[in-house]
């Protein structure tokens, strides 16, 4: 399932093993996130109408029908900063609230609010604990977007009260009490764009992920490199390649193996200023040893005159299969842990999110 | 009562949307009343703080409203109101 600049697309594997696009919804409307709730199979589409605001739709019949829900709202009087009223600018993350809480959902938004639903999206409430964190008004800021945004939400499968969020730019925050209290978890990260690169607040994780079966093993593709934490974010270690070693450093997307948490994939891009494929060639890098070494895989991917990069939610993994979509509308799939790739489409709109279901 | 006309682009989301008459003294009141007839439509036109969305325009006759923040431009029962999609992207 893809969220694209021009709608939600579904590809399905046919009887011959080839993937075909079988559905298109919301044609012409940007879909920032297309997601499936693994607990009940409900499809979710987070829309970003250029004119009419951000909307939330869900389908309980695999796209046959969709229902628009009331979008999350910042309460009257809330401010991004003093004198700047808060309103939803973008819906940037979706997560279910835990298998033991079947009615609960979370949405992440720009300008920095985490929204929580306890009724399958019929209503959303702003999470007060994070919104009122003392660092927010003074130390959070926009990175790539005008205002700070929550793009990553991880609910610990062992304990639904244990939640991580990733915010650009603020960093990683953790709650152990269901979202009442939040503490930053950014030790070991670096922010080259700040006067104090080691600042606890103001880091820019582009995407935060956890190994599903080893949830204390976290990875993040950060604006300033690739980082991992083996202790639930207590300490981060930079594990990307340095200049001259290889391309695994800057990028947006990252995926981690659910059973082998030391195995992770990234899709590198060229520096934060240029933002195209490294040396005009697209590759996927994988580490099998927790980031000590990286190998770049290029088979089946364009190796010259290529400008594609991969947005943060546009890489996903299911078993041995990985897929990613690019900014220039190319969709690639690998059936061998990312070692070789085949193109599924070269004519898609800009791709924002990719998810297996 | 003032007559309200809507951009046809909104008919994609509200297929039954047609020009309607509404009794209101300000644009803000008018939007509230439109939302009673077409639940949720208000969210397409204004954000949660009541501010007109960036790429939406409202005209009273041929004049664009002045107060995009609180929509307190006044209207009379003879006015024709247009809720339009602003041009963006050329």
mmCIF file with all atom_site columns, C-alpha atoms in Angstrom, chain A residues 101-294:
data_model
loop_
_atom_site.group_PDB
_atom_site.id
_atom_site.type_symbol
_atom_site.label_atom_id
_atom_site.label_alt_id
_atom_site.label_comp_id
_atom_site.label_asym_id
_atom_site.label_entity_id
_atom_site.label_seq_id
_atom_site.pdbx_PDB_ins_code
_atom_site.Cartn_x
_atom_site.Cartn_y
_atom_site.Cartn_z
_atom_site.occupancy
_atom_site.B_iso_or_equiv
_atom_site.pdbx_formal_charge
_atom_site.auth_seq_id
_atom_site.auth_comp_id
_atom_site.auth_asym_id
_atom_site.auth_atom_id
_atom_site.pdbx_PDB_model_num
ATOM 1   C CA . UNK A 1 101 ? -6.065  -1.813  23.545 1.00 0.00 ? 101 UNK A CA 1
ATOM 2   C CA . UNK A 1 102 ? -7.943  -2.536  20.340 1.00 0.00 ? 102 UNK A CA 1
ATOM 3   C CA . UNK A 1 103 ? -9.748  0.803   20.220 1.00 0.00 ? 103 UNK A CA 1
ATOM 4   C CA . UNK A 1 104 ? -6.652  2.967   20.621 1.00 0.00 ? 104 UNK A CA 1
ATOM 5   C CA . UNK A 1 105 ? -4.683  4.818   17.945 1.00 0.00 ? 105 UNK A CA 1
ATOM 6   C CA . UNK A 1 106 ? -2.075  7.539   17.760 1.00 0.00 ? 106 UNK A CA 1
ATOM 7   C CA . UNK A 1 107 ? -1.474  10.149  15.080 1.00 0.00 ? 107 UNK A CA 1
ATOM 8   C CA . UNK A 1 108 ? 1.577   12.384  14.895 1.00 0.00 ? 108 UNK A CA 1
ATOM 9   C CA . UNK A 1 109 ? 1.226   15.868  13.492 1.00 0.00 ? 109 UNK A CA 1
ATOM 10  C CA . UNK A 1 110 ? 2.962   19.045  12.521 1.00 0.00 ? 110 UNK A CA 1
ATOM 11  C CA . UNK A 1 111 ? 3.159   21.345  14.546 1.00 0.00 ? 111 UNK A CA 1
ATOM 12  C CA . UNK A 1 112 ? 4.237   18.782  17.147 1.00 0.00 ? 112 UNK A CA 1
ATOM 13  C CA . UNK A 1 113 ? 1.039   17.435  18.684 1.00 0.00 ? 113 UNK A CA 1
ATOM 14  C CA . UNK A 1 114 ? 0.468   13.743  19.373 1.00 0.00 ? 114 UNK A CA 1
ATOM 15  C CA . UNK A 1 115 ? -3.187  12.806  19.021 1.00 0.00 ? 115 UNK A CA 1
ATOM 16  C CA . UNK A 1 116 ? -4.714  9.826   20.815 1.00 0.00 ? 116 UNK A CA 1
ATOM 17  C CA . UNK A 1 117 ? -7.966  8.076   20.002 1.00 0.00 ? 117 UNK A CA 1
ATOM 18  C CA . UNK A 1 118 ? -9.636  5.591   22.306 1.00 0.00 ? 118 UNK A CA 1
ATOM 19  C CA . UNK A 1 119 ? -12.519 4.860   19.951 1.00 0.00 ? 119 UNK A CA 1
ATOM 20  C CA . UNK A 1 120 ? -10.964 3.737   16.659 1.00 0.00 ? 120 UNK A CA 1
ATOM 21  C CA . UNK A 1 121 ? -10.658 7.269   15.371 1.00 0.00 ? 121 UNK A CA 1
ATOM 22  C CA . UNK A 1 122 ? -14.150 8.535   16.064 1.00 0.00 ? 122 UNK A CA 1
ATOM 23  C CA . UNK A 1 123 ? -12.509 11.208  18.212 1.00 0.00 ? 123 UNK A CA 1
ATOM 24  C CA . UNK A 1 124 ? -8.939  12.289  18.895 1.00 0.00 ? 124 UNK A CA 1
ATOM 25  C CA . UNK A 1 125 ? -7.521  14.078  21.915 1.00 0.00 ? 125 UNK A CA 1
ATOM 26  C CA . UNK A 1 126 ? -4.297  16.043  22.039 1.00 0.00 ? 126 UNK A CA 1
ATOM 27  C CA . UNK A 1 127 ? -1.764  14.325  24.300 1.00 0.00 ? 127 UNK A CA 1
ATOM 28  C CA . UNK A 1 128 ? -1.226  16.955  26.966 1.00 0.00 ? 128 UNK A CA 1
ATOM 29  C CA . UNK A 1 129 ? 1.908   15.496  28.487 1.00 0.00 ? 129 UNK A CA 1
ATOM 30  C CA . UNK A 1 130 ? 3.994   15.907  25.370 1.00 0.00 ? 130 UNK A CA 1
ATOM 31  C CA . UNK A 1 131 ? 2.335   19.108  24.167 1.00 0.00 ? 131 UNK A CA 1
ATOM 32  C CA . UNK A 1 132 ? 3.031   20.748  27.528 1.00 0.00 ? 132 UNK A CA 1
ATOM 33  C CA . UNK A 1 133 ? 6.596   19.491  27.776 1.00 0.00 ? 133 UNK A CA 1
ATOM 34  C CA . UNK A 1 134 ? 8.617   22.487  28.969 1.00 0.00 ? 134 UNK A CA 1
ATOM 35  C CA . UNK A 1 135 ? 11.010  22.222  26.044 1.00 0.00 ? 135 UNK A CA 1
ATOM 36  C CA . UNK A 1 136 ? 8.368   22.469  23.321 1.00 0.00 ? 136 UNK A CA 1
ATOM 37  C CA . UNK A 1 137 ? 7.753   26.153  22.791 1.00 0.00 ? 137 UNK A CA 1
ATOM 38  C CA . UNK A 1 138 ? 11.340  27.250  23.223 1.00 0.00 ? 138 UNK A CA 1
ATOM 39  C CA . UNK A 1 139 ? 13.460  24.410  21.889 1.00 0.00 ? 139 UNK A CA 1
ATOM 40  C CA . UNK A 1 140 ? 11.479  22.551  19.236 1.00 0.00 ? 140 UNK A CA 1
ATOM 41  C CA . UNK A 1 141 ? 11.600  23.839  15.679 1.00 0.00 ? 141 UNK A CA 1
ATOM 42  C CA . UNK A 1 142 ? 10.767  22.812  12.150 1.00 0.00 ? 142 UNK A CA 1
ATOM 43  C CA . UNK A 1 143 ? 13.061  20.585  10.121 1.00 0.00 ? 143 UNK A CA 1
ATOM 44  C CA . UNK A 1 144 ? 12.067  20.297  6.486  1.00 0.00 ? 144 UNK A CA 1
ATOM 45  C CA . UNK A 1 145 ? 8.640   21.580  7.427  1.00 0.00 ? 145 UNK A CA 1
ATOM 46  C CA . UNK A 1 146 ? 7.682   24.954  8.885  1.00 0.00 ? 146 UNK A CA 1
ATOM 47  C CA . UNK A 1 147 ? 7.004   23.653  12.387 1.00 0.00 ? 147 UNK A CA 1
ATOM 48  C CA . UNK A 1 148 ? 8.130   20.664  14.464 1.00 0.00 ? 148 UNK A CA 1
ATOM 49  C CA . UNK A 1 149 ? 6.459   17.413  13.491 1.00 0.00 ? 149 UNK A CA 1
ATOM 50  C CA . UNK A 1 150 ? 5.984   13.936  14.965 1.00 0.00 ? 150 UNK A CA 1
ATOM 51  C CA . UNK A 1 151 ? 6.822   11.398  12.267 1.00 0.00 ? 151 UNK A CA 1
ATOM 52  C CA . UNK A 1 152 ? 7.591   8.327   14.395 1.00 0.00 ? 152 UNK A CA 1
ATOM 53  C CA . UNK A 1 153 ? 5.461   6.608   17.042 1.00 0.00 ? 153 UNK A CA 1
ATOM 54  C CA . UNK A 1 154 ? 6.504   3.298   18.596 1.00 0.00 ? 154 UNK A CA 1
ATOM 55  C CA . UNK A 1 155 ? 4.276   1.509   21.093 1.00 0.00 ? 155 UNK A CA 1
ATOM 56  C CA . UNK A 1 156 ? 6.189   -1.210  22.936 1.00 0.00 ? 156 UNK A CA 1
ATOM 57  C CA . UNK A 1 157 ? 4.527   -4.556  22.126 1.00 0.00 ? 157 UNK A CA 1
ATOM 58  C CA . UNK A 1 158 ? 5.336   -5.723  25.673 1.00 0.00 ? 158 UNK A CA 1
ATOM 59  C CA . UNK A 1 159 ? 3.801   -2.710  27.411 1.00 0.00 ? 159 UNK A CA 1
ATOM 60  C CA . UNK A 1 160 ? 1.330   -0.365  25.725 1.00 0.00 ? 160 UNK A CA 1
ATOM 61  C CA . UNK A 1 161 ? 2.098   2.347   28.291 1.00 0.00 ? 161 UNK A CA 1
ATOM 62  C CA . UNK A 1 162 ? 5.656   2.482   26.959 1.00 0.00 ? 162 UNK A CA 1
ATOM 63  C CA . UNK A 1 163 ? 5.798   4.808   23.954 1.00 0.00 ? 163 UNK A CA 1
ATOM 64  C CA . UNK A 1 164 ? 8.516   6.477   21.942 1.00 0.00 ? 164 UNK A CA 1
ATOM 65  C CA . UNK A 1 165 ? 8.027   9.341   19.525 1.00 0.00 ? 165 UNK A CA 1
ATOM 66  C CA . UNK A 1 166 ? 10.478  10.866  17.059 1.00 0.00 ? 166 UNK A CA 1
ATOM 67  C CA . UNK A 1 167 ? 10.179  14.590  16.379 1.00 0.00 ? 167 UNK A CA 1
ATOM 68  C CA . UNK A 1 168 ? 11.868  16.775  13.771 1.00 0.00 ? 168 UNK A CA 1
ATOM 69  C CA . UNK A 1 169 ? 13.295  18.816  15.271 1.00 0.00 ? 169 UNK A CA 1
ATOM 70  C CA . UNK A 1 170 ? 13.281  17.973  18.937 1.00 0.00 ? 170 UNK A CA 1
ATOM 71  C CA . UNK A 1 171 ? 14.506  14.394  19.089 1.00 0.00 ? 171 UNK A CA 1
ATOM 72  C CA . UNK A 1 172 ? 13.312  11.164  20.665 1.00 0.00 ? 172 UNK A CA 1
ATOM 73  C CA . UNK A 1 173 ? 10.942  11.296  23.643 1.00 0.00 ? 173 UNK A CA 1
ATOM 74  C CA . UNK A 1 174 ? 9.826   8.376   25.800 1.00 0.00 ? 174 UNK A CA 1
ATOM 75  C CA . UNK A 1 175 ? 6.815   7.851   28.021 1.00 0.00 ? 175 UNK A CA 1
ATOM 76  C CA . UNK A 1 176 ? 6.468   4.927   30.417 1.00 0.00 ? 176 UNK A CA 1
ATOM 77  C CA . UNK A 1 177 ? 3.054   5.858   31.741 1.00 0.00 ? 177 UNK A CA 1
ATOM 78  C CA . UNK A 1 178 ? 0.856   5.900   28.680 1.00 0.00 ? 178 UNK A CA 1
ATOM 79  C CA . UNK A 1 179 ? 1.751   9.434   27.656 1.00 0.00 ? 179 UNK A CA 1
ATOM 80  C CA . UNK A 1 180 ? 1.322   11.360  30.895 1.00 0.00 ? 180 UNK A CA 1
ATOM 81  C CA . UNK A 1 181 ? 5.019   12.129  31.303 1.00 0.00 ? 181 UNK A CA 1
ATOM 82  C CA . UNK A 1 182 ? 7.717   12.315  28.639 1.00 0.00 ? 182 UNK A CA 1
ATOM 83  C CA . UNK A 1 183 ? 11.476  12.480  28.857 1.00 0.00 ? 183 UNK A CA 1
ATOM 84  C CA . UNK A 1 184 ? 13.963  13.143  26.048 1.00 0.00 ? 184 UNK A CA 1
ATOM 85  C CA . UNK A 1 185 ? 16.168  10.201  25.013 1.00 0.00 ? 185 UNK A CA 1
ATOM 86  C CA . UNK A 1 186 ? 18.842  11.782  22.889 1.00 0.00 ? 186 UNK A CA 1
ATOM 87  C CA . UNK A 1 187 ? 22.147  11.067  24.605 1.00 0.00 ? 187 UNK A CA 1
ATOM 88  C CA . UNK A 1 188 ? 24.817  10.191  22.071 1.00 0.00 ? 188 UNK A CA 1
ATOM 89  C CA . UNK A 1 189 ? 23.084  11.890  19.153 1.00 0.00 ? 189 UNK A CA 1
ATOM 90  C CA . UNK A 1 190 ? 24.646  14.853  17.420 1.00 0.00 ? 190 UNK A CA 1
ATOM 91  C CA . UNK A 1 191 ? 23.091  17.858  15.750 1.00 0.00 ? 191 UNK A CA 1
ATOM 92  C CA . UNK A 1 192 ? 25.710  19.534  13.585 1.00 0.00 ? 192 UNK A CA 1
ATOM 93  C CA . UNK A 1 193 ? 23.261  22.344  12.874 1.00 0.00 ? 193 UNK A CA 1
ATOM 94  C CA . UNK A 1 194 ? 23.101  23.485  16.531 1.00 0.00 ? 194 UNK A CA 1
ATOM 95  C CA . UNK A 1 195 ? 25.666  25.499  18.470 1.00 0.00 ? 195 UNK A CA 1
ATOM 96  C CA . UNK A 1 196 ? 25.771  22.602  20.938 1.00 0.00 ? 196 UNK A CA 1
ATOM 97  C CA . UNK A 1 197 ? 25.709  19.455  18.807 1.00 0.00 ? 197 UNK A CA 1
ATOM 98  C CA . UNK A 1 198 ? 25.097  17.306  21.879 1.00 0.00 ? 198 UNK A CA 1
ATOM 99  C CA . UNK A 1 199 ? 22.049  19.239  23.023 1.00 0.00 ? 199 UNK A CA 1
ATOM 100 C CA . UNK A 1 200 ? 19.443  17.007  24.637 1.00 0.00 ? 200 UNK A CA 1
ATOM 101 C CA . UNK A 1 201 ? 16.703  18.835  22.693 1.00 0.00 ? 201 UNK A CA 1
ATOM 102 C CA . UNK A 1 202 ? 16.744  19.865  19.057 1.00 0.00 ? 202 UNK A CA 1
ATOM 103 C CA . UNK A 1 203 ? 18.017  16.647  17.497 1.00 0.00 ? 203 UNK A CA 1
ATOM 104 C CA . UNK A 1 204 ? 16.622  15.619  14.122 1.00 0.00 ? 204 UNK A CA 1
ATOM 105 C CA . UNK A 1 205 ? 15.722  11.941  13.866 1.00 0.00 ? 205 UNK A CA 1
ATOM 106 C CA . UNK A 1 206 ? 14.359  11.487  10.353 1.00 0.00 ? 206 UNK A CA 1
ATOM 107 C CA . UNK A 1 207 ? 12.803  8.171   11.345 1.00 0.00 ? 207 UNK A CA 1
ATOM 108 C CA . UNK A 1 208 ? 12.840  6.113   14.527 1.00 0.00 ? 208 UNK A CA 1
ATOM 109 C CA . UNK A 1 209 ? 12.240  2.352   14.348 1.00 0.00 ? 209 UNK A CA 1
ATOM 110 C CA . UNK A 1 210 ? 12.412  -0.570  16.783 1.00 0.00 ? 210 UNK A CA 1
ATOM 111 C CA . UNK A 1 211 ? 12.945  -4.247  16.141 1.00 0.00 ? 211 UNK A CA 1
ATOM 112 C CA . UNK A 1 212 ? 9.493   -5.728  16.643 1.00 0.00 ? 212 UNK A CA 1
ATOM 113 C CA . UNK A 1 213 ? 10.646  -8.729  18.662 1.00 0.00 ? 213 UNK A CA 1
ATOM 114 C CA . UNK A 1 214 ? 13.501  -6.875  20.372 1.00 0.00 ? 214 UNK A CA 1
ATOM 115 C CA . UNK A 1 215 ? 11.881  -3.537  21.127 1.00 0.00 ? 215 UNK A CA 1
ATOM 116 C CA . UNK A 1 216 ? 14.771  -2.200  23.214 1.00 0.00 ? 216 UNK A CA 1
ATOM 117 C CA . UNK A 1 217 ? 16.915  -2.260  20.085 1.00 0.00 ? 217 UNK A CA 1
ATOM 118 C CA . UNK A 1 218 ? 16.211  1.065   18.371 1.00 0.00 ? 218 UNK A CA 1
ATOM 119 C CA . UNK A 1 219 ? 17.541  2.537   15.164 1.00 0.00 ? 219 UNK A CA 1
ATOM 120 C CA . UNK A 1 220 ? 17.224  5.959   13.654 1.00 0.00 ? 220 UNK A CA 1
ATOM 121 C CA . UNK A 1 221 ? 18.172  7.519   10.374 1.00 0.00 ? 221 UNK A CA 1
ATOM 122 C CA . UNK A 1 222 ? 19.084  10.940  11.626 1.00 0.00 ? 222 UNK A CA 1
ATOM 123 C CA . UNK A 1 223 ? 19.798  14.147  9.769  1.00 0.00 ? 223 UNK A CA 1
ATOM 124 C CA . UNK A 1 224 ? 23.375  13.806  10.967 1.00 0.00 ? 224 UNK A CA 1
ATOM 125 C CA . UNK A 1 225 ? 23.978  10.103  10.429 1.00 0.00 ? 225 UNK A CA 1
ATOM 126 C CA . UNK A 1 226 ? 22.714  6.667   11.379 1.00 0.00 ? 226 UNK A CA 1
ATOM 127 C CA . UNK A 1 227 ? 22.367  5.808   15.061 1.00 0.00 ? 227 UNK A CA 1
ATOM 128 C CA . UNK A 1 228 ? 21.373  2.765   17.090 1.00 0.00 ? 228 UNK A CA 1
ATOM 129 C CA . UNK A 1 229 ? 20.583  2.143   20.711 1.00 0.00 ? 229 UNK A CA 1
ATOM 130 C CA . UNK A 1 230 ? 20.630  -1.312  22.276 1.00 0.00 ? 230 UNK A CA 1
ATOM 131 C CA . UNK A 1 231 ? 19.170  -0.077  25.545 1.00 0.00 ? 231 UNK A CA 1
ATOM 132 C CA . UNK A 1 232 ? 15.879  1.575   24.701 1.00 0.00 ? 232 UNK A CA 1
ATOM 133 C CA . UNK A 1 233 ? 17.339  4.948   23.877 1.00 0.00 ? 233 UNK A CA 1
ATOM 134 C CA . UNK A 1 234 ? 19.429  5.353   27.031 1.00 0.00 ? 234 UNK A CA 1
ATOM 135 C CA . UNK A 1 235 ? 22.472  5.891   24.841 1.00 0.00 ? 235 UNK A CA 1
ATOM 136 C CA . UNK A 1 236 ? 22.764  6.262   21.092 1.00 0.00 ? 236 UNK A CA 1
ATOM 137 C CA . UNK A 1 237 ? 25.787  5.176   19.081 1.00 0.00 ? 237 UNK A CA 1
ATOM 138 C CA . UNK A 1 238 ? 26.650  6.542   15.668 1.00 0.00 ? 238 UNK A CA 1
ATOM 139 C CA . UNK A 1 239 ? 27.076  3.646   13.271 1.00 0.00 ? 239 UNK A CA 1
ATOM 140 C CA . UNK A 1 240 ? 26.915  5.209   9.795  1.00 0.00 ? 240 UNK A CA 1
ATOM 141 C CA . UNK A 1 241 ? 29.787  5.190   7.349  1.00 0.00 ? 241 UNK A CA 1
ATOM 142 C CA . UNK A 1 242 ? 32.198  8.084   7.329  1.00 0.00 ? 242 UNK A CA 1
ATOM 143 C CA . UNK A 1 243 ? 33.208  10.022  4.233  1.00 0.00 ? 243 UNK A CA 1
ATOM 144 C CA . UNK A 1 244 ? 35.243  7.748   1.975  1.00 0.00 ? 244 UNK A CA 1
ATOM 145 C CA . UNK A 1 245 ? 33.979  4.542   3.599  1.00 0.00 ? 245 UNK A CA 1
ATOM 146 C CA . UNK A 1 246 ? 30.662  4.274   1.783  1.00 0.00 ? 246 UNK A CA 1
ATOM 147 C CA . UNK A 1 247 ? 27.295  5.898   1.218  1.00 0.00 ? 247 UNK A CA 1
ATOM 148 C CA . UNK A 1 248 ? 25.431  4.847   4.389  1.00 0.00 ? 248 UNK A CA 1
ATOM 149 C CA . UNK A 1 249 ? 25.157  8.104   6.245  1.00 0.00 ? 249 UNK A CA 1
ATOM 150 C CA . UNK A 1 250 ? 22.531  10.677  5.215  1.00 0.00 ? 250 UNK A CA 1
ATOM 151 C CA . UNK A 1 251 ? 19.006  9.656   4.278  1.00 0.00 ? 251 UNK A CA 1
ATOM 152 C CA . UNK A 1 252 ? 15.470  9.460   5.558  1.00 0.00 ? 252 UNK A CA 1
ATOM 153 C CA . UNK A 1 253 ? 14.186  5.883   5.614  1.00 0.00 ? 253 UNK A CA 1
ATOM 154 C CA . UNK A 1 254 ? 15.392  3.008   7.769  1.00 0.00 ? 254 UNK A CA 1
ATOM 155 C CA . UNK A 1 255 ? 14.104  -0.514  8.428  1.00 0.00 ? 255 UNK A CA 1
ATOM 156 C CA . UNK A 1 256 ? 15.158  -3.108  10.984 1.00 0.00 ? 256 UNK A CA 1
ATOM 157 C CA . UNK A 1 257 ? 14.702  -6.859  11.062 1.00 0.00 ? 257 UNK A CA 1
ATOM 158 C CA . UNK A 1 258 ? 12.052  -8.017  13.508 1.00 0.00 ? 258 UNK A CA 1
ATOM 159 C CA . UNK A 1 259 ? 14.070  -11.032 14.698 1.00 0.00 ? 259 UNK A CA 1
ATOM 160 C CA . UNK A 1 260 ? 17.694  -9.969  14.177 1.00 0.00 ? 260 UNK A CA 1
ATOM 161 C CA . UNK A 1 261 ? 17.830  -6.448  15.555 1.00 0.00 ? 261 UNK A CA 1
ATOM 162 C CA . UNK A 1 262 ? 21.413  -5.948  14.430 1.00 0.00 ? 262 UNK A CA 1
ATOM 163 C CA . UNK A 1 263 ? 20.226  -6.152  10.801 1.00 0.00 ? 263 UNK A CA 1
ATOM 164 C CA . UNK A 1 264 ? 19.047  -2.851  9.317  1.00 0.00 ? 264 UNK A CA 1
ATOM 165 C CA . UNK A 1 265 ? 18.582  -1.205  5.928  1.00 0.00 ? 265 UNK A CA 1
ATOM 166 C CA . UNK A 1 266 ? 18.886  2.401   4.761  1.00 0.00 ? 266 UNK A CA 1
ATOM 167 C CA . UNK A 1 267 ? 18.583  4.106   1.389  1.00 0.00 ? 267 UNK A CA 1
ATOM 168 C CA . UNK A 1 268 ? 21.315  6.756   1.268  1.00 0.00 ? 268 UNK A CA 1
ATOM 169 C CA . UNK A 1 269 ? 20.955  10.209  -0.215 1.00 0.00 ? 269 UNK A CA 1
ATOM 170 C CA . UNK A 1 270 ? 23.572  12.788  -1.039 1.00 0.00 ? 270 UNK A CA 1
ATOM 171 C CA . UNK A 1 271 ? 24.119  15.172  1.886  1.00 0.00 ? 271 UNK A CA 1
ATOM 172 C CA . UNK A 1 272 ? 21.472  17.313  3.436  1.00 0.00 ? 272 UNK A CA 1
ATOM 173 C CA . UNK A 1 273 ? 21.914  20.151  0.953  1.00 0.00 ? 273 UNK A CA 1
ATOM 174 C CA . UNK A 1 274 ? 21.669  18.347  -2.389 1.00 0.00 ? 274 UNK A CA 1
ATOM 175 C CA . UNK A 1 275 ? 19.257  15.510  -1.648 1.00 0.00 ? 275 UNK A CA 1
ATOM 176 C CA . UNK A 1 276 ? 19.612  13.259  -4.662 1.00 0.00 ? 276 UNK A CA 1
ATOM 177 C CA . UNK A 1 277 ? 20.854  9.698   -5.031 1.00 0.00 ? 277 UNK A CA 1
ATOM 178 C CA . UNK A 1 278 ? 24.532  9.409   -4.087 1.00 0.00 ? 278 UNK A CA 1
ATOM 179 C CA . UNK A 1 279 ? 26.674  9.845   -7.232 1.00 0.00 ? 279 UNK A CA 1
ATOM 180 C CA . UNK A 1 280 ? 23.544  9.585   -9.362 1.00 0.00 ? 280 UNK A CA 1
ATOM 181 C CA . UNK A 1 281 ? 23.198  5.909   -8.447 1.00 0.00 ? 281 UNK A CA 1
ATOM 182 C CA . UNK A 1 282 ? 20.524  4.359   -6.256 1.00 0.00 ? 282 UNK A CA 1
ATOM 183 C CA . UNK A 1 283 ? 21.516  1.759   -3.679 1.00 0.00 ? 283 UNK A CA 1
ATOM 184 C CA . UNK A 1 284 ? 20.244  0.129   -0.522 1.00 0.00 ? 284 UNK A CA 1
ATOM 185 C CA . UNK A 1 285 ? 22.714  -0.405  2.308  1.00 0.00 ? 285 UNK A CA 1
ATOM 186 C CA . UNK A 1 286 ? 22.378  -3.202  4.843  1.00 0.00 ? 286 UNK A CA 1
ATOM 187 C CA . UNK A 1 287 ? 24.273  -3.935  7.990  1.00 0.00 ? 287 UNK A CA 1
ATOM 188 C CA . UNK A 1 288 ? 24.236  -7.413  9.483  1.00 0.00 ? 288 UNK A CA 1
ATOM 189 C CA . UNK A 1 289 ? 26.313  -6.553  12.526 1.00 0.00 ? 289 UNK A CA 1
ATOM 190 C CA . UNK A 1 290 ? 24.694  -3.605  14.225 1.00 0.00 ? 290 UNK A CA 1
ATOM 191 C CA . UNK A 1 291 ? 26.329  -1.019  12.013 1.00 0.00 ? 291 UNK A CA 1
ATOM 192 C CA . UNK A 1 292 ? 29.955  -2.118  12.334 1.00 0.00 ? 292 UNK A CA 1
ATOM 193 C CA . UNK A 1 293 ? 29.986  -2.774  8.592  1.00 0.00 ? 293 UNK A CA 1
ATOM 194 C CA . UNK A 1 294 ? 27.637  -1.911  5.750  1.00 0.00 ? 294 UNK A CA 1
#
